[in-house]
Every structure is written in C-alpha cells, then in structure tokens.
Amino acid sequence: AGSNRSWRRKPSSATATAMAVRSRHEDVVPDIVQQFVVYFYRHIRERNVDEILKMYETSFNKISERFFQGSPWPQADLIAPYVKNDHVFCMLYKELYFRHLYAKQTPTLQERIDSWENYCSLFGVILHGNVNMILPNQWLWDMMDEFVYQFQSFCQYRGKLAMKSEEEITKLKGCGQVWNAISVFNFLQALVDKSGINNILADDVPSDPESFAATQGYGKGSNVLKNLGYYSLLGLLRMHCLTGNYWGALKSIESINIIQPGHLKRVIGASVSLYYYAGFAYMMLRRPTDAMRCFSTVLTQLIRLRKHLPRMACYAQVSKKQEQLYALLAICYSYCSRSRLLDDGVLNTMKDTLGEKIQSMAKGDEAAFDELFTLACPKFVTPSEPSYTEAMANYSQDAFRLQLGIFLAEMTQQHRLSNLSSFLKLYSTISIPKLASIMEIDEKELKVQLLDLKERSETLQWSGSGGPLDGEPISLLDLDFCLDGDLIKIVDHKVERRYGDFFTSHIAKMEEILGDLKVQQHQNTASSTS
C-alpha cells in the first residue's frame, strides 16, 4: 500500500464538507475522553487484561452512547499527548475510532483510505515488530472481524458508480491498492504463518492445562500474534465465502476441529462466524448434512446462552446471525430432512418460525428459496475493480446475483429430481418406457434424470476425523436403484430409529430440570432462613 500514493488528492467538495463538520466536533477532547485514554493506556502498558476488557467492552461503549452517538471520537493526534505519543497505542485507538465511525456514520472515501492505512501499519508492527502486549481475545476477534468487514464494505462502495460524482470516480481510479483483495488475503495468510497457529493447533492437547485451548491463548508472553493468527483462519474462511470460493473456505480452516473448537468458547462472535461460514460453504458444495450439523451446533449453543446474550455487547449482531442461521438450516432441511442431525430445541424453533417456508420449498417454490437465500447469504463481493468507463453502472450486486442464480438452479434441479424419487418409491421394479409414460417425459430424458439423480444423491459427510473437506460417501436418498437394461430395480432403505439418542437427550434434559429445581430450592431455603 505504501508504494501507491496517488489517492492522496484533494477531497471532493462533499467529502471536504463532511470532514469539516466532523472536525468541529473533534477539536476539543472532553475530560471524560482524556481520562479514558489515560487509564486505557496505563492498563495496556501494565498488561492488565481484565481492566482492558472492562474498558473496551463497557467504558468505550458507554462514552460512545453518551457523547458520540452521532459524531466520531476525537482523532488520534488530539489524544496522542495524553498517552506520551505512543504510536502503537495510537494505532489501536484509531482501530476503535474507525470502527465506531463505520457503525454510526457513512465513512467518506478518505476515511476508508485512512482506516486501510492504519490496519497496514498496525499489522506491520505485529508481524515485524517486537510486540509484548496482552490484549483481550474479544478485542482481537473484533479487530479481525472488522478488518474483513471494511474490505467487504469498500468493495460494495466501489461498485456503486452510479451514485458517485466525477471527482469521486477519478479518486477511486487511483485507489487500486486500497482494500485490495490480494493484499487482504496476504495480510491474513501472513498472520497465520508468522503465528505458527496451524502447528500449535496440530500439537495441541486440550486436556493439558497449558494447552492453547485451555489457556485461551493467554500463555507466556504476548497473546496478540498467536490469537490474531487463529482469528485470521476465520478471516480467510469468510473472505473465501465472500468471493465464492467454497472449497478454499473449508481448506483454510482444516487445522480447526469444527466439532470442538475449544478456543472459541468465550468469544461467541467468533464461534458464530465459524459455523455460519463453514455451514454455508458446505451447503454450496452440496453437503447438506454437514451444513445442518454446523448450523445446529451453533444454534444449540445460542439457545443455551439465551439468558446471557442480551447483556453481551455483540447481542444485536448475534441475533441477526441467528435469524440467518435458521433460514439456512430451513433451506437444507427442505430437501434433506435428516431430523436426527438436529437438536430438538433447534428443530422445534425452526418449524415454529419457518414451517410454512419449509413446506413451500419442499414443493419447489422458487420464491421461497429466493427469499430465504437473500435474507441469509453473506454479502458477496466482486474483488476486482469495476469498469470506470461505464460510470452510470452499478456493480455492487453482480456477485450476489451470480451466487443466487447458481443456488436457484441447483434447487430447481433438486426439486425436479425429488419428483422422480417419489415415483421410484412406489415400485420395486419398473421399466424405463413405463416410468417415462407415467411421468410424461421422453425415455432419453428419463435416463438423463436417473443418472443425474444417482450423482446428486451421493455426497460426502464428515466423519469426525481429518479436515473439513474430508468425509465418507453417503446417499441423501432413502432408496437405491440400478439399471438392468431397460429395467429399473429399486431397493428401499428403511432408516433405523435411534432410540439411544432419544433417551440420552431426554435424560440430559431431566438432569438439567432437576438441577434448576435444586438451585431454586436452595435459594428458597436461604431466603426463608434469612
């Protein structure tokens, strides 16, 4: 990014006005902000993680709500004198400054550029400097999540050429290295490689109290590079999904155990992100059982945390993702109704909220598929620059329309083949001419559909070992068939009911209820005694 400075031009009139208005709010640093940065800086210097987390999650948000609801925080150069002009702290402060700006206002092009340069400087120090800080994992995750979000936001902003002036388009032409997809991928991969996180996870023994999973990365020395490397794996997962590379998305997290990612227990946003993007990648790779397992795992986790979620800073974001997860789960369930893969609470909630949509999708209603996919899919981006010669065009939705078209074509084909499967269930043997006559299609077309059904019904399912791309072959149909000349031979597979799982889940629920009753009884006894 440092080699291309052609974007450093005079801001457009609209941008200059917006920046001037903001600067009037930033000329004076309120006393509360002075106190905040002084104590924040002190706790970071003293490596007091608990106090850093309190100030990050509570104090920063309270001050923002009270004093900066509609305006940005003071700029870094104004608070620098209060923190001894510490350039690393100023970069961390800028990260918070721009994140608040993105959340509360629409950033200008220059502010997007400035934020990119700050990330380049900050990651440069982490990668090539001697960082001895200890920062809360929640902040490190939010930092990585925001980094990918701002890339996504810039791609969408850049694609809306019809809404831009000639000045803005001219300036955009010189921003080829700003939020460049290759540069973003390189930063993420560099953090993964420099941290050695893949080797750490490969050698990790969760039962060891000194393990990465047990210590949450808070071991000897700084946790910053190590944990940023871990969260960069999730950043790569998301980046690949945003650009439509689903195989690469799952390949990027092959060192993470997606069933027991112990490091994510206390960072709920990272856990939700892992299962959302991994599940979506599985769905688009035609592995619905693995997708359903991912969605069900995180939704079960959210159900257990439902009493605590409203008190978390990430509540609004997690609630939105929860709605998207149920929508994606409903899509998979509509053509692969393996209820034994789902927790009872998740299954019941999904049917209560999306029961009608599931029935519509089972009947092949394209509008229902379109609605839920549009609601739940990631915000796809076109990573390359648009054609600036067509200034009245709008490219921001091109990537979404492409992925939507691929998805709807797949669902249409799935429904067409489900009709064929329904006919096959009625027979043990039937000739191709007879079945073609019943279905009112050509015999040649029927043979094509039979071969297509055979291919699409076979997929991989992760067995619990190996990487997320590994798996054992399974059939999504509850029947099998083969062709013997013009004769179709069908074998019906009866799914055995798994009574053990049923009783195990209900025993666990009973123990949970008994535990709650004991706690309530103890509280009642204590209150009556007092």
CSV table of N, CA, C and O in Angstrom, one decimal, residues 3 61 116 119 183 196 250 265 275 301 309 317 344 372 380 409 418 441 473:
chain,number,residue,atom,x,y,z
A,3,SER,N,3.5,1.9,-1.7
A,3,SER,CA,4.1,2.3,-3.0
A,3,SER,C,3.1,3.1,-3.9
A,3,SER,O,3.6,3.7,-4.8
A,61,ASN,N,-18.1,1.8,25.1
A,61,ASN,CA,-19.5,1.9,24.6
A,61,ASN,C,-20.3,2.9,25.4
A,61,ASN,O,-21.2,3.6,24.7
A,116,TRP,N,-7.7,1.8,6.1
A,116,TRP,CA,-6.9,0.8,5.5
A,116,TRP,C,-5.4,1.0,5.9
A,116,TRP,O,-4.7,0.1,6.2
A,119,TYR,N,-4.7,-0.1,9.4
A,119,TYR,CA,-4.6,-1.6,9.5
A,119,TYR,C,-3.2,-2.1,9.0
A,119,TYR,O,-2.6,-2.9,9.6
A,183,SER,N,-4.1,-8.1,-1.2
A,183,SER,CA,-3.4,-7.5,-0.1
A,183,SER,C,-4.1,-8.0,1.2
A,183,SER,O,-3.4,-8.4,2.2
A,196,GLY,N,2.4,-19.2,13.5
A,196,GLY,CA,2.6,-20.7,13.6
A,196,GLY,C,1.3,-21.4,14.1
A,196,GLY,O,1.4,-22.5,14.7
A,250,LEU,N,-13.2,-23.9,3.2
A,250,LEU,CA,-13.1,-25.0,4.1
A,250,LEU,C,-11.6,-25.5,4.3
A,250,LEU,O,-11.2,-25.9,5.3
A,265,LYS,N,-14.8,-20.8,23.0
A,265,LYS,CA,-15.9,-20.9,24.0
A,265,LYS,C,-16.3,-19.6,24.5
A,265,LYS,O,-17.5,-19.3,24.8
A,275,TYR,N,-19.2,-21.3,12.4
A,275,TYR,CA,-20.2,-22.2,12.0
A,275,TYR,C,-21.1,-21.7,10.9
A,275,TYR,O,-21.6,-22.4,10.0
A,301,GLN,N,-25.9,-23.9,20.9
A,301,GLN,CA,-25.0,-23.0,21.8
A,301,GLN,C,-25.7,-21.7,22.1
A,301,GLN,O,-25.8,-21.3,23.3
A,309,LEU,N,-27.2,-13.6,26.5
A,309,LEU,CA,-26.9,-12.9,25.3
A,309,LEU,C,-27.4,-11.4,25.3
A,309,LEU,O,-26.6,-10.5,24.9
A,317,GLN,N,-25.7,-8.1,16.7
A,317,GLN,CA,-25.1,-8.8,15.6
A,317,GLN,C,-25.4,-10.3,15.7
A,317,GLN,O,-25.7,-10.9,14.7
A,344,ASP,N,-33.4,-31.1,19.4
A,344,ASP,CA,-34.9,-31.0,19.4
A,344,ASP,C,-35.3,-29.5,19.5
A,344,ASP,O,-36.2,-29.1,18.9
A,372,LEU,N,-35.4,-16.7,1.3
A,372,LEU,CA,-34.5,-17.1,2.4
A,372,LEU,C,-33.0,-17.0,2.1
A,372,LEU,O,-32.2,-16.6,3.0
A,380,PHE,N,-21.9,-11.0,-0.7
A,380,PHE,CA,-20.8,-11.3,-1.7
A,380,PHE,C,-20.2,-10.1,-2.3
A,380,PHE,O,-20.9,-9.1,-2.4
A,409,ALA,N,-30.7,-22.5,-9.5
A,409,ALA,CA,-30.6,-23.5,-10.5
A,409,ALA,C,-30.4,-24.9,-9.8
A,409,ALA,O,-31.0,-25.9,-10.3
A,418,SER,N,-36.5,-34.8,-7.1
A,418,SER,CA,-37.3,-35.3,-6.0
A,418,SER,C,-38.6,-35.9,-6.5
A,418,SER,O,-39.1,-36.8,-5.9
A,441,ILE,N,-42.6,-37.9,-19.9
A,441,ILE,CA,-41.4,-37.4,-20.5
A,441,ILE,C,-40.8,-38.4,-21.4
A,441,ILE,O,-41.2,-39.6,-21.5
A,473,PRO,N,-18.4,-41.3,1.9
A,473,PRO,CA,-19.6,-41.1,0.9
A,473,PRO,C,-20.9,-41.7,1.5
A,473,PRO,O,-20.9,-42.7,2.2
